[in-house]
Every structure is written in C-alpha cells, then in structure tokens.
Amino acid sequence: MDCLRFKLYTPTGIFKNPLSIKGVEVYPLPPYSTIIGLIYKAMGKKWNKEHFQISIQGDYETIYRDYVWFKKYNLRDKKLDKLPLQVPILYNLTLLIHIMTENEFLDQIEKALKEPKEVLFLSGGEYPVKVEEVKRVACEKKRISEEDYIKLAYNAYVPKQHLENINTTDKGILFNLSYFYKNSNKYATVHKPKTYHWIDAYYFQKGTYIYGSLMFDGDENPVFLTDLDSDILVEKEQRRQEVCHGSQVCHGSDANEYIRFYSENWLMASACVGVLKVLKKQGERIEDFVEEKTLKIPKDLWEKLPETYADYLLNDSEQLEHALISSYEKEKKKERFNPYNVIILRSFGDFHSNSPFTNPSLSYITKLRGLSISDINNVKSKIKESFIEGYQYFLTKVIETSQVCFFCHERQAKNIVDATNFTPLFSSLDTVKNFIWDPIPICKECEFLLYFASAGFYKSGGKYLFIYIPDNLLETYRLNLVLSTEEEVEQDKLGKIWSVVKHVLGLETQKSSWILQNIYFVEIEMVGNATANIYSFNISPTLAKAIRNLIGKYPKNLQAVFSDFLFYVYTGKSLYEFLLLLISGFIKKESYKNLEIRTIESRIIQTGKKLDYLSKNLLFFIEFQEVLNMSEQKNYIDWAFWEGKKLKGFYTKDPNKEKKLEPLIYRLLEAIRRKDKGYFIHNLIRAYLEVEREIPYVIKESLDDKNFNMIAYAFLIGLNSEEKTEEAQVKNEENITESA
C-alpha cells in the first residue's frame, strides 16, 4: 500500500475548537478538516465528495498566549466583525502527514503540494506554511510485541478504532475532530450550514510507548489512518450524528438506551458535572454514567431527571426553613411572599434569569404567593409541583429549524440558545459577540442539561467558580470537588485555585502535558448583567516544579495578595516587580498614607504598609521566580539575606550610625527600582566603610556573576528584618489578616 507523506512547518499555529465558548480552547494538532482544507487549497479546487484516509502527527516547541484578532462574517447582520481574544498559540509547529487513496488522486495531491495553486496557510494565516517534504512511501502492517514496543517520535492523533489492536503506556486524551463535510453546499447559510462528519481520536504525546498491530511507512514511522469505508461513516452517522426527529435519541441499540452529552467545552462540562452531583446526591454510582468525555443517561432515568433535580434543590429542609423564615420576616407585604422565588431563584436566578423555572410572572409560580410556610414539607411539595410544571412548559417552547444541535451534533435542534439558558454569557447581543457570532441551535435535551450548570459551579465570596480540563469527565468532576469540599485544610491558606492546580499535578506521572498547559479556570462574577471572566492556566514544566516544591511556603501573612501573586505568575510578570511594590509600601509608609486601593499595585503596596518588619518568608518570591527562570540558587539567596541582616546589626549597635540606616535603605531601594547595579554597589561600599567592615566576598561575587535582582532583593529584605519573638511574629501576621 502506498501513502503520500509530507511534512509541514509553520512558526505558529492556532487550531480553535469550534465548540469552545468564549475562552478559546485549541487543539494540540490541527483537526482532519484543516489538513483536508489545505490540500484542496493547494489543488485550487473545491471538495466534491471525495474521501481519503489521513494520519496526523506533529510536534511544537512550546505554547504561549497572545491576543489575536478573530474575524468572521456575521451572516445575520451581514457585516464583518472582529474581536481581540487571548488564545494559546503553538510555537514552531512541525507536522507529519500521511494520505492514502487511489493512485490517480494521490498523484493530483502530490503535484499540488509540490506546486500549490496559491500560498498555503494553517490556522490564523499569520505565516505561510512551508512544505518541507512530499514523498511516496510504501506502508505495511506489522505486529509489534510488548518487549519490542516503539516510542512515539511525534505527538499523534490515533482514531479510536485503532485502540482495539494496539496498547499504549498513556491513556491519551479523547478529542472529537471534524473530518469531511456531510454535504457539499457551495455557500453556508444560517439555515443551511455546512456540517461535518466527526471522528473520535485520541491524542498521544510523543514519548508514549506503543505496541500491537501497527502500520509503518518505509522509514519506520508509525501511521494512524482514519477510516475510508463509506459504510463505516454511515454507521457512525446513524449511531452518533444522525438528525433525529422529535425528542427521540438517535437510532441504534445503544442509542435507544441512553441519551448522550459531550463535555467538549467548559459550559457543557459544567452542566455534565452538575448532573453528576445531582445523581450522586440521590445515591447513584456516577461512574456508570461516564465514558471518557461523554455523559450517558439511561432513558428511563432521564425522564425522571426533572423530579430528581427538584429533590436535589429541596434536599436540605433545615437550611430551606431558615431561608424561608428569614425572607418572610423581611417581606413587608406578607401576602406577596412567594417561597418558590426564595428557594429556586436562590439556586437558578444568577444563571437562568427569566427562564421557565425562574420567571416570577408565570402562573405556576405566582400561584404559590401567600403560601403558608408553617409546614415545610407542604412547601417543598408545592415548590416541586411548580418546578415540574415549569419543565412541562419548557418542553413546549420550540421553533422550526432543520439544523443539528450545536452541542451534541446528533439531535435535531428545537430552539436557539438565549439568555434563559445561561444568563452570564447570553444576556445580550453584546456579550454574545464575545464568544459566538451566529445563533446557536440547540436540542431540547442539551437545553435542559444547561440548567444543571448552576449545580456544577461552586459559589465562593459572591463569585461562581468552575474548573475544566480537556480530560475525561470524571476527572473534571473530581477537580471541582476540590473546590467544594473542605478535604484539604490548606485550601484556606493557599487559595482554592492552587489546591486545584496541585491536584492536577498529582494525578499521575503519565498525565499529558497538554492537560497541564490548558486548565480553564472559569470565574463568574455577578455585576448587573452577569459577565464571565475566564482564565486559562498554562502550567509549564518550570511552573509545575515551582508549585510542587515551593507553594507550601507561601507566606501565610500575605494571603490578602495571594490572588495578585497568582495574577503575576499567570501573566508572566516578574515577581521582583511584585516584591518592589510590597517593600516600597513597607519602607515608604508615609508617602503612601493617603493611598486609595483601586488597583492590584495599590493593594500590594497597602499590604506592605501593614508589615511591622520584613521577614525571611519574603524570600519565597525570589526562590519562586528563580525556579521559573531556571536558575535555582537558594544558597546565594540565603547568604545575601543574612549578610543584610548582619549589616543592620552593625548599624544598630551604634546610635549615631543607626540614624544613617534609613537613608541607606532608601538609596538601595532606589537603585533596585532603577535596576542600577553600579549605584547599588556604590552605596553598599559606603555602607560597609561606615561600619568599618569589608564588603563580604560572597556579595561582591554574586553581584558580579549572579542575578542582580536575586541578590539585591534578598539583601534588602535582610537589612529590614528583625529578630522577633513568636508573639511579635503572630502580631505581624494579624495586622495583615485584619487588612485583608
């Protein structure tokens, strides 16, 4: 069997997951449809229902994040819009592609890649693609024993069906990737969009050991081809992609038993996690409902789910009674008091405003006005009845459309997503433009599932939090339990975010670095029309090392600025800038006495003002930054600190010299601020001459050969430190706690 092998290179690559919501989630390699598009661009022709097999492997040097202009023609408003979004970008991307098809068509592709009809681009099109090799290679299948395993030289997509015949040391990450079009519409429209076949493929990282029945090219590169057989595509289409009528699930024995949902983005993942929490509360074994990224609900259980959800919302009688009594006492017009609004709106209001479950003007909600709260069981029963009526009303809200659901790709859409489905994102056309451009078709099953997102999020300090990783659904569920449980005592000390990050780092040694580099921390803060702030953490190997080794040493008296520390780390800002603000606040207390706390910087300065002295625990920030700089020199940091502390001791022994200490500290701080090593050394020499001491050799050597910031900051912290009793140290920490 012959394949056409070609290599591609591009300096940057952005391969956006079409199901990503606002926070731009990307693939680690281009999906099949992207490579298909590049081939047809090279050929200078449109796709005409041809099919061929593809294998995609590749590697990239690193991931960085930058702002990118996204442009798209808005079909509804008939205009070109653009929006800057921060996205993960693959740097120095190399791809190894294999194509298998009939020889005649293979000849056409080979010629087109050697002499393309136009300049070729991938993803955002910032840089052209370099075609580095186009070569015919013979491919054959071989049986590789476990003892003779091979090690992947590239990251690779492996179609799911291949795993029936091969074994790997890594479980991989499952992606649902676009393949060929289902139709050949020349122009897509809102009502007749182009739709894809979708393929389940695992992403395996280079270095993964693999053995079993494998295909190799003539140069011993493994080849992982997609299926070509049209019968297989039709069977897959019937099982997973077929548009179904009414609210029935797709045909097929398995599909008749289950209704399936796919956690391919953070929004659907939060809804799936919410369902799992509800089922867990009802005593169900949640592992039975999850297959990797898929949530599968037995049809009989799905029909009972509205009632189950109502029971979940009404579960805690004692807490409900307290909430009802408190709200009833505050209500001036008792006859207008509605217990439904107190209980259901408390859970749903921020997420699903004006929905069939929250609209206070609907008859099945208004009828509960004036209901006596003396019998809590009766109140719960009446609220549950109204909730079920809300579900029945929800089922009647449908529109006529021929589109397939945006979220599941398989059921017929019955509505368009609006503010009632997830208010923080869909509350207005302005916020819609932040993450989606055209109306989103949705089936009734997925639409109801979104109402469970409120159960998937964790409420903390007026904000809602959710963690999403591109791994299996159970792992995402467990990560969010870290947010909502008190299992880890250090959560309160170090912050919930780092607890989650540490949990991810400790999962397993073979966890793909792609997961660590793409953790989505979703924070929703309710301010008027709700807005969603979405953060994507890039955990590089050096950051992972810093977290594992050092995060437990974070100064507990600086919890007030922990989130700001996190911001500096996430955005790549130097922690030396963080330290400069903190130390400036401590040294220049009088200069900042009228400081208004409006920015991150002012908050850090204010925290510094509250310190009675600079303690050795501030060296944490220097050590953390030096690990990130891949320059760990803890001995030098400690030496510089103790030399600063000793110099202070020399000054404080003599009252006449002690007066000169404060001006010295100001001058050294100014030298650090200006990054003026010469001025710093000049003042250091004068300082040691003043106390008739020789400047320590370790300081001279370090300032000459080592990192100036590392030595200068450690020395200045030592110069401002004090010998304190345990009682005084506690007082210093309490001052900061009170300011927080």
XYZ file of C-alpha atoms in Angstrom:
740
model
C 0.000 0.000 0.000
C 1.321 3.402 -0.974
C 0.886 6.581 1.026
C 1.793 10.148 0.267
C 3.854 11.541 3.117
C 4.507 15.239 3.512
C 5.927 17.461 6.220
C 4.703 20.941 7.044
C 6.259 23.709 9.113
C 4.732 26.925 10.417
C 6.095 29.295 13.089
C 2.724 29.498 14.848
C -0.493 27.526 14.905
C -3.946 28.175 16.376
C -6.464 25.373 15.912
C -9.647 26.529 17.631
C -12.102 24.014 18.956
C -15.402 25.028 17.272
C -17.263 24.185 20.474
C -15.156 26.436 22.698
C -17.226 29.066 24.480
C -15.616 32.495 24.982
C -12.389 31.091 26.444
C -10.641 29.961 23.273
C -9.801 26.268 23.570
C -7.441 24.892 20.943
C -6.343 21.508 19.652
C -2.721 20.337 20.107
C -2.634 19.361 16.411
C -4.802 20.523 13.510
C -8.066 18.578 13.111
C -8.509 16.442 10.000
C -10.730 19.024 8.303
C -7.920 21.614 8.477
C -5.498 19.357 6.602
C -8.232 18.482 4.096
C -8.821 22.187 3.511
C -5.096 22.814 2.986
C -4.915 20.026 0.390
C -7.826 21.438 -1.605
C -6.320 24.931 -1.402
C -3.121 23.532 -2.879
C -5.134 21.837 -5.639
C -7.067 25.025 -6.357
C -10.408 23.228 -6.349
C -13.490 22.676 -4.203
C -14.218 19.464 -2.374
C -16.549 17.277 -4.450
C -17.398 14.430 -2.077
C -14.010 12.718 -2.430
C -12.809 10.792 0.611
C -9.334 9.682 1.617
C -7.560 8.436 4.719
C -5.393 10.741 6.809
C -2.797 10.318 9.548
C -1.736 13.410 11.523
C 1.320 13.615 13.763
C 3.362 16.602 14.846
C 5.313 18.483 17.452
C 5.678 22.025 18.737
C 8.375 23.728 20.775
C 6.139 25.397 23.348
C 2.788 27.114 23.930
C 2.482 30.831 24.515
C -0.508 33.126 24.806
C -1.154 36.282 22.871
C -4.024 38.461 21.707
C -5.302 37.581 18.251
C -7.888 39.361 16.106
C -10.701 36.961 15.278
C -12.617 37.892 12.147
C -15.818 36.370 10.873
C -18.608 37.409 8.587
C -21.734 37.867 10.663
C -24.363 36.203 8.498
C -27.233 37.670 10.457
C -26.074 41.316 10.394
C -24.276 40.965 7.031
C -21.064 42.605 8.157
C -17.501 41.683 9.046
C -16.787 41.781 12.768
C -13.563 41.348 14.670
C -12.634 40.932 18.309
C -9.303 40.586 20.178
C -9.131 37.373 22.199
C -6.256 35.897 24.166
C -5.515 32.449 22.780
C -2.964 29.669 23.305
C -0.594 29.547 20.314
C 1.590 26.601 19.291
C 5.130 27.825 18.577
C 7.385 26.255 15.901
C 4.885 23.648 14.755
C 6.033 20.709 12.616
C 3.548 18.239 11.114
C 3.993 14.771 9.632
C 1.019 13.859 7.418
C 0.193 10.632 5.581
C -2.546 10.371 2.928
C -3.863 7.128 1.442
C -6.262 6.977 -1.519
C -6.412 5.833 -5.161
C -3.157 6.349 -7.068
C -4.680 8.781 -9.558
C -5.998 11.092 -6.855
C -2.771 10.655 -4.876
C -0.871 11.899 -7.946
C -3.038 15.031 -8.023
C -2.402 15.749 -4.347
C 1.340 15.155 -4.728
C 1.595 17.542 -7.665
C -0.499 20.174 -5.869
C 1.682 20.104 -2.752
C 4.857 20.403 -4.819
C 3.384 23.190 -6.954
C 0.467 24.696 -4.971
C -2.007 26.924 -6.788
C -1.741 29.533 -4.030
C 0.226 30.307 -0.878
C -0.751 27.831 1.825
C -1.690 28.783 5.379
C -2.741 26.968 8.523
C -4.972 28.281 11.292
C -4.839 32.070 11.658
C -2.838 32.572 8.499
C -0.244 34.875 10.056
C 2.593 32.910 8.479
C 2.609 30.793 5.304
C 3.142 27.065 5.621
C 6.417 25.605 4.416
C 6.024 22.234 2.677
C 9.314 20.562 3.589
C 8.867 17.135 2.035
C 6.453 15.415 -0.344
C 7.252 11.747 -0.825
C 5.579 8.479 -1.836
C 6.203 5.788 0.773
C 5.222 2.135 0.954
C 3.211 1.261 4.055
C 2.712 -2.129 5.647
C 1.231 -3.550 8.817
C 3.440 -5.177 11.429
C 2.869 -6.901 14.736
C 4.971 -5.322 17.497
C 5.337 -7.301 20.722
C 5.261 -5.689 24.142
C 9.002 -6.325 24.526
C 9.715 -4.570 21.208
C 7.484 -1.548 21.858
C 8.132 1.636 19.917
C 8.380 5.149 21.318
C 6.371 7.839 19.520
C 8.674 10.447 17.991
C 5.754 12.836 17.421
C 2.514 13.715 19.138
C -0.202 11.846 17.269
C -3.937 11.549 16.674
C -4.947 7.883 16.847
C -8.516 7.151 15.662
C -10.464 5.355 18.369
C -10.935 2.129 16.410
C -7.137 1.594 16.329
C -7.113 1.016 20.088
C -8.801 -2.341 19.543
C -5.487 -3.614 18.139
C -2.812 -1.583 19.949
C -1.728 -0.878 23.523
C -0.107 2.231 24.972
C 1.501 3.349 28.228
C -0.612 6.531 28.214
C -4.395 6.562 28.071
C -4.338 9.637 25.811
C -6.843 12.468 25.544
C -10.027 11.929 23.561
C -10.983 14.596 21.012
C -13.997 14.703 18.728
C -12.461 16.033 15.492
C -14.104 17.397 12.359
C -13.463 15.312 9.224
C -15.103 15.632 5.790
C -18.276 17.606 5.128
C -21.566 15.734 5.143
C -22.789 17.889 2.284
C -21.235 19.987 -0.446
C -23.174 23.237 -0.054
C -21.299 25.857 -2.021
C -22.241 28.556 0.444
C -23.106 28.109 4.103
C -26.082 29.987 5.493
C -27.653 30.285 8.910
C -30.438 27.927 7.845
C -28.278 25.555 5.776
C -24.839 25.464 7.377
C -22.099 23.116 6.271
C -21.940 20.208 8.673
C -19.123 17.769 9.301
C -18.607 14.129 9.939
C -16.873 13.860 13.308
C -14.227 11.333 14.337
C -13.252 10.238 17.840
C -9.465 10.242 18.044
C -7.047 10.016 20.954
C -4.175 12.434 21.285
C -0.990 10.691 22.409
C 2.055 12.649 23.434
C 5.471 11.967 21.943
C 7.438 9.565 24.102
C 4.409 7.317 24.633
C 5.264 3.613 24.343
C 3.050 1.724 21.913
C 2.802 -1.860 20.639
C 0.377 -4.179 18.864
C -0.826 -4.254 15.251
C 0.600 -1.093 13.678
C 1.133 0.336 10.215
C 4.566 1.727 9.302
C 5.902 3.637 6.324
C 9.202 2.816 4.618
C 11.154 4.905 7.141
C 9.590 3.127 10.127
C 7.283 5.997 11.033
C 4.021 4.678 12.522
C 0.912 5.643 10.545
C -2.552 6.060 12.131
C -5.009 6.364 9.239
C -8.667 7.299 9.552
C -11.348 5.001 8.138
C -12.171 5.304 4.456
C -15.030 2.827 4.131
C -18.178 4.872 3.462
C -20.239 2.167 5.174
C -18.351 2.852 8.411
C -19.070 6.563 8.103
C -22.762 5.861 7.517
C -22.881 3.511 10.508
C -21.149 6.114 12.667
C -23.539 8.728 11.335
C -26.533 6.646 12.326
C -25.112 5.966 15.759
C -23.806 9.409 16.634
C -24.503 12.056 14.011
C -27.930 11.283 12.566
C -30.505 14.035 12.956
C -33.365 12.607 14.953
C -36.931 13.754 14.944
C -38.940 14.882 17.910
C -37.146 14.421 21.193
C -36.084 10.847 20.496
C -32.435 9.921 20.577
C -30.583 8.620 17.535
C -31.200 5.149 16.172
C -29.075 2.173 17.185
C -29.342 -0.312 20.055
C -27.057 1.628 22.401
C -28.623 4.978 21.498
C -32.102 3.676 22.297
C -30.990 3.015 25.875
C -29.081 6.228 26.554
C -29.181 9.942 25.882
C -25.644 11.200 25.365
C -23.965 14.529 26.024
C -20.407 15.563 25.213
C -18.304 17.732 27.519
C -16.296 19.298 24.699
C -16.254 22.790 26.255
C -16.397 24.272 29.739
C -20.092 25.190 29.521
C -21.296 21.674 28.685
C -18.757 20.243 31.127
C -20.207 22.363 33.949
C -23.698 21.099 33.088
C -22.489 17.480 32.999
C -20.745 17.925 36.355
C -23.972 19.407 37.733
C -25.922 16.325 36.633
C -23.330 14.052 38.248
C -23.596 15.991 41.518
C -27.384 15.633 41.454
C -27.196 11.890 40.739
C -24.528 11.385 43.405
C -26.780 13.102 45.950
C -29.522 10.622 45.016
C -27.196 7.702 45.780
C -26.355 6.785 42.188
C -22.948 5.388 41.204
C -21.792 8.178 38.894
C -19.062 6.092 37.237
C -21.858 4.208 35.471
C -22.869 7.355 33.583
C -19.485 8.413 32.198
C -17.460 7.220 29.222
C -14.380 9.447 28.999
C -15.792 12.844 27.908
C -19.316 11.522 27.391
C -22.209 11.660 29.840
C -24.718 8.916 29.061
C -28.032 8.950 30.906
C -30.350 5.908 30.697
C -33.563 6.972 29.029
C -35.783 5.955 31.941
C -33.578 7.931 34.349
C -33.622 10.945 32.025
C -37.422 11.036 32.123
C -37.265 11.224 35.928
C -34.463 13.798 35.990
C -36.660 16.927 36.399
C -38.174 15.396 39.533
C -34.723 14.292 40.734
C -33.379 17.807 40.201
C -36.248 19.303 42.190
C -35.493 16.902 45.067
C -31.835 17.971 44.924
C -32.750 21.658 45.162
C -35.131 20.968 48.057
C -32.924 18.498 49.888
C -31.820 20.428 52.981
C -35.042 21.040 54.950
C -33.317 22.801 57.850
C -31.483 25.243 55.594
C -34.597 25.826 53.484
C -36.695 26.554 56.554
C -34.122 29.060 57.800
C -34.025 30.800 54.389
C -37.821 30.922 54.184
C -38.272 32.354 57.678
C -35.548 34.945 57.132
C -37.048 36.072 53.806
C -40.594 36.023 55.185
C -39.633 38.312 58.063
C -38.086 40.808 55.640
C -41.160 40.867 53.388
C -43.386 43.841 54.251
C -46.397 42.625 52.256
C -46.765 39.085 53.555
C -49.479 38.237 51.026
C -46.929 38.722 48.223
C -44.345 36.424 49.770
C -43.530 33.538 47.403
C -41.463 30.637 48.785
C -40.744 29.406 45.236
C -38.748 32.539 44.475
C -36.779 32.185 47.700
C -35.766 28.571 47.067
C -35.474 28.198 43.283
C -34.257 31.703 42.458
C -31.535 31.285 45.060
C -30.122 28.401 43.009
C -31.149 29.418 39.485
C -31.506 33.186 39.371
C -27.937 34.170 38.524
C -27.613 31.513 35.828
C -31.045 31.230 34.201
C -32.796 34.574 34.528
C -36.371 34.825 33.211
C -36.423 31.144 32.276
C -39.442 28.817 32.573
C -38.061 27.928 36.015
C -37.473 31.483 37.274
C -39.874 33.904 35.577
C -41.917 35.197 38.554
C -44.875 36.164 36.345
C -45.666 32.605 35.186
C -48.920 31.221 36.581
C -47.472 28.050 38.106
C -45.067 30.271 40.092
C -47.424 33.106 41.031
C -49.980 30.640 42.440
C -47.609 29.997 45.365
C -47.856 33.594 46.595
C -49.049 33.765 50.167
C -48.412 30.050 50.773
C -48.007 29.382 54.492
C -44.507 28.338 55.469
C -45.574 26.711 58.744
C -45.466 23.235 57.150
C -42.065 22.909 55.458
C -42.934 19.564 53.866
C -46.038 21.050 52.244
C -43.976 23.996 50.972
C -41.427 21.632 49.434
C -44.189 19.598 47.804
C -45.809 22.689 46.250
C -42.478 24.065 45.003
C -41.674 20.704 43.437
C -45.036 20.643 41.644
C -44.392 24.118 40.206
C -40.883 23.130 39.147
C -42.243 20.111 37.238
C -44.868 22.368 35.608
C -42.001 24.637 34.597
C -40.339 21.682 32.886
C -43.538 20.834 31.000
C -43.796 24.450 29.848
C -40.120 24.363 28.854
C -40.800 21.405 26.529
C -43.415 23.414 24.623
C -41.006 26.251 23.748
C -39.739 25.092 20.335
C -39.031 26.609 16.933
C -38.972 25.097 13.463
C -35.444 24.534 12.156
C -33.627 21.916 10.108
C -30.356 22.458 11.944
C -28.489 19.970 14.093
C -27.759 20.794 17.729
C -24.538 22.803 18.098
C -23.542 20.912 21.251
C -24.218 17.224 20.526
C -24.054 17.102 16.686
C -26.709 14.411 16.652
C -30.184 15.544 17.705
C -32.412 17.948 15.830
C -32.312 21.492 17.160
C -35.584 22.714 18.636
C -34.529 26.131 19.860
C -31.893 28.865 19.698
C -29.739 29.497 22.758
C -30.726 32.672 24.631
C -30.337 34.390 27.998
C -32.525 31.871 29.824
C -30.090 29.033 29.104
C -27.003 30.622 30.674
C -27.529 34.278 31.514
C -23.879 35.235 32.244
C -22.928 34.583 28.617
C -26.137 35.048 26.686
C -27.629 38.066 28.446
C -27.273 40.454 25.497
C -26.116 40.638 21.902
C -23.030 42.497 23.085
C -21.938 39.671 25.358
C -22.864 37.080 22.740
C -20.310 38.624 20.376
C -17.627 37.893 22.919
C -17.745 34.185 22.204
C -20.118 33.316 19.368
C -21.198 35.030 16.168
C -24.370 33.418 14.894
C -27.486 31.954 16.565
C -26.670 28.680 18.334
C -29.112 25.842 17.559
C -29.776 23.534 20.482
C -31.861 20.403 21.046
C -34.259 20.164 23.993
C -32.084 17.571 25.724
C -28.964 19.762 25.671
C -31.058 22.812 26.515
C -32.397 21.191 29.679
C -28.928 19.916 30.537
C -27.631 23.509 30.626
C -29.939 24.179 33.578
C -27.666 21.886 35.603
C -24.687 24.227 35.103
C -25.725 26.126 38.226
C -25.159 22.915 40.211
C -21.794 22.381 38.514
C -20.363 25.723 39.653
C -19.136 26.378 43.189
C -20.081 29.644 44.897
C -17.340 31.431 46.798
C -17.364 35.008 48.039
C -20.008 36.269 45.629
C -18.388 34.549 42.651
C -19.041 31.261 40.895
C -16.085 29.016 40.100
C -15.602 26.050 37.774
C -12.543 24.098 36.644
C -12.370 22.487 33.204
C -9.577 20.374 31.751
C -9.530 18.601 28.357
C -9.509 15.197 30.014
C -12.250 12.735 30.867
C -15.413 13.975 32.531
C -14.836 12.118 35.795
C -11.525 13.926 36.273
C -13.220 17.283 35.730
C -15.893 16.248 38.247
C -13.256 15.322 40.836
C -11.366 18.561 40.287
C -14.483 20.545 41.080
C -14.984 18.544 44.261
C -11.661 20.025 45.393
C -13.349 23.426 45.128
C -16.467 22.468 47.052
C -15.095 20.279 49.866
C -13.016 21.016 52.918
C -10.933 17.928 52.306
C -7.706 19.924 52.146
C -7.073 22.140 55.150
C -4.545 24.178 53.186
C -7.240 25.390 50.804
C -7.994 28.255 53.172
C -4.330 29.107 53.490
C -3.253 28.863 49.900
C -6.432 29.530 47.973
C -8.694 27.158 46.104
C -7.044 27.794 42.757
C -3.714 26.379 43.814
C -5.422 23.448 45.514
C -6.889 22.549 42.133
C -3.587 23.056 40.328
C -1.767 20.887 42.863
C -4.456 18.236 42.470
C -3.880 18.161 38.702
C -0.116 17.942 39.137
C -0.507 14.992 41.470
C -2.908 12.956 39.352
C -0.460 10.595 37.664
C 3.058 10.678 36.275
C 1.884 9.946 32.732
C -0.638 12.793 32.639
C -0.252 14.563 29.308
C 1.434 17.958 29.448
C -1.347 19.212 27.136
C -3.737 18.966 30.095
C -1.351 20.834 32.383
C -0.942 23.566 29.776
C -4.693 24.008 29.256
C -6.541 24.243 32.551
C -9.565 26.518 32.290
C -10.490 28.299 35.500
C -13.915 29.856 34.927
C -14.886 32.660 37.272
C -18.294 34.325 37.012
C -18.862 37.488 38.995
C -22.416 38.769 39.138
C -22.326 42.520 38.475
C -25.536 43.831 36.916
C -25.769 41.943 33.652
C -23.636 38.942 34.539
C -20.229 38.664 32.962
C -17.900 35.691 32.799
C -14.198 36.123 33.419
C -12.377 33.100 32.056
C -8.764 32.314 32.867
C -6.692 29.641 31.172
C -3.677 28.448 33.140
C -0.552 27.456 31.254
C 1.410 25.216 33.585
C 4.864 24.917 32.054
C 7.289 22.296 33.432
C 9.141 25.014 35.365
C 5.910 26.377 36.859
C 4.831 22.845 37.761
C 8.149 22.376 39.563
C 7.791 25.690 41.410
C 4.272 24.780 42.546
C 5.227 21.295 43.706
C 8.311 22.388 45.621
C 7.501 25.853 46.920
C 3.806 26.700 47.074
C 3.509 25.309 50.596
C 5.947 28.018 51.714
C 3.786 30.910 50.534
C 3.781 33.491 53.390
C 0.555 32.922 55.291
C 0.545 36.552 56.445
C 0.243 37.682 52.796
C -2.978 35.850 51.969
C -4.546 39.240 51.176
C -2.481 39.425 47.975
C -2.436 35.744 47.064
C -4.733 36.303 44.084
C -2.419 39.108 42.945
C 0.564 36.783 43.250
C -1.396 34.317 41.136
C -2.063 37.025 38.545
C 1.653 37.844 38.297
C 2.554 34.185 37.816
C -0.202 33.561 35.255
C 0.536 36.646 33.169
C 4.293 36.095 33.249
C 5.011 39.295 35.175
C 8.178 39.201 37.258
C 7.731 38.538 40.954
C 10.533 41.039 41.509
C 8.053 43.729 40.442
C 5.630 42.262 42.992
C 8.331 42.434 45.684
C 9.262 46.011 44.763
C 5.684 47.148 45.417
C 5.478 45.210 48.677
C 8.817 46.517 50.003
C 8.066 50.062 48.815
C 4.850 50.015 50.828
C 6.803 48.944 53.910
C 9.702 51.410 53.532
C 7.681 54.430 52.331
C 4.711 54.187 54.680
C 4.372 57.961 54.988
C 4.481 58.509 51.233
C 1.509 56.175 50.797
C -0.591 57.237 53.795
C -3.386 58.582 51.533
C -3.227 55.663 49.096
C -6.561 54.628 47.544
C -6.982 50.905 46.903
C -8.131 50.800 43.291
C -5.607 48.596 41.510
C -3.601 45.420 42.028
C -0.485 47.530 42.549
C -2.102 49.702 45.231
C -3.368 46.591 47.039
C 0.146 45.121 47.171
C 1.571 48.432 48.444
C -1.162 48.630 51.093
C -0.270 45.127 52.275
C 3.381 46.184 52.572
C 2.336 49.190 54.677
C 0.755 46.852 57.227
C 4.005 44.951 57.835
C 5.934 45.754 61.028
C 9.136 44.335 59.525
C 10.283 42.257 56.555
C 10.594 38.600 57.480
C 12.633 35.853 55.873
C 9.479 34.319 54.399
C 9.564 37.015 51.674
C 12.453 35.075 50.141
C 9.699 32.766 48.861
C 9.021 35.185 45.979
C 12.705 35.264 44.993
C 13.019 31.474 45.123
C 9.794 31.021 43.127
C 10.920 33.469 40.427
C 14.361 31.860 40.157
C 12.789 28.428 39.634
C 10.721 29.977 36.838
C 13.956 31.495 35.481
C 15.509 28.002 35.643
C 18.231 29.457 37.877
C 17.878 27.923 41.325
C 20.488 29.348 43.693
C 18.928 29.157 47.135
C 22.300 29.280 48.921
C 23.111 32.666 47.402
C 19.652 33.973 48.302
C 20.064 32.901 51.940
C 23.615 34.283 52.138
C 22.516 37.661 50.790
C 19.650 37.798 53.304
C 21.895 37.023 56.281
C 24.551 39.497 55.151
C 21.894 42.216 55.012
C 20.716 41.218 58.468
C 24.290 41.333 59.821
C 24.893 44.784 58.325
C 21.794 46.055 60.088
C 23.191 44.663 63.334
C 26.406 46.650 62.856
C 24.408 49.858 62.383
C 22.031 49.368 65.313
C 24.879 48.823 67.793
C 25.871 52.492 67.494
C 23.060 55.109 67.922
C 24.983 57.597 65.757
C 25.297 55.137 62.911
C 21.734 53.846 63.320
C 20.404 57.211 62.098
C 22.145 56.615 58.773
C 20.445 53.266 58.215
C 17.137 54.637 56.938
C 18.731 56.870 54.222
C 20.823 53.867 53.150
C 17.701 51.731 52.804
C 16.037 54.427 50.678
C 19.076 54.651 48.384
C 19.317 50.885 47.942
C 15.585 50.704 47.186
C 16.007 53.427 44.562
C 18.937 51.544 42.999
C 16.791 48.417 42.778
C 13.877 50.364 41.311
C 16.181 51.853 38.633
C 17.922 48.469 38.134
C 21.163 50.404 38.622
C 23.734 47.856 39.774
C 26.530 50.461 39.859
C 24.594 52.766 42.199
C 23.659 49.789 44.394
C 27.286 48.660 44.733
C 28.472 52.235 45.335
C 26.084 52.618 48.287
C 26.953 49.173 49.574
C 30.657 50.045 49.664
C 29.910 53.284 51.526
C 27.727 51.376 53.989
C 30.429 48.871 54.880
C 33.052 51.639 55.147
C 30.737 53.416 57.591
C 30.812 50.439 59.976
C 34.475 49.735 59.200
C 33.783 46.337 57.712
C 34.900 44.773 54.484
C 32.164 44.054 51.987
C 31.582 40.263 52.101
C 33.210 38.388 49.254
C 30.023 36.437 48.562
C 28.141 39.697 47.926
C 30.823 41.041 45.567
C 30.996 37.759 43.658
C 27.224 37.440 43.439
C 26.657 40.971 42.185
C 29.301 40.430 39.529
C 28.343 36.959 38.360
C 24.826 36.229 39.542
C 21.376 37.706 39.103
C 21.356 41.298 40.410
C 17.682 41.210 41.389
C 18.109 37.963 43.296
C 20.971 39.269 45.462
C 19.762 42.867 45.819
C 16.231 41.980 46.952
C 17.416 39.275 49.372
C 19.973 41.681 50.864
C 17.405 44.485 51.241
C 14.918 42.128 52.934
C 17.639 41.106 55.390
C 18.525 44.758 56.004
C 14.895 45.404 57.049
C 14.356 42.224 59.067
C 14.277 41.953 62.838
C 14.800 39.332 65.493
C 11.278 38.854 66.803
C 9.675 36.712 69.447
C 6.976 34.267 68.398
C 4.373 36.623 69.893
C 5.630 39.532 67.756
C 5.607 37.388 64.634
C 1.978 36.452 65.284
C 1.136 40.152 65.729
C 2.815 40.968 62.398
C 0.673 38.320 60.710
C -2.501 39.511 62.458
C -2.002 43.040 61.104
C -2.118 41.693 57.569
C -5.078 39.447 58.315
C -7.055 42.429 59.606
C -6.219 44.451 56.494
C -7.398 41.584 54.315
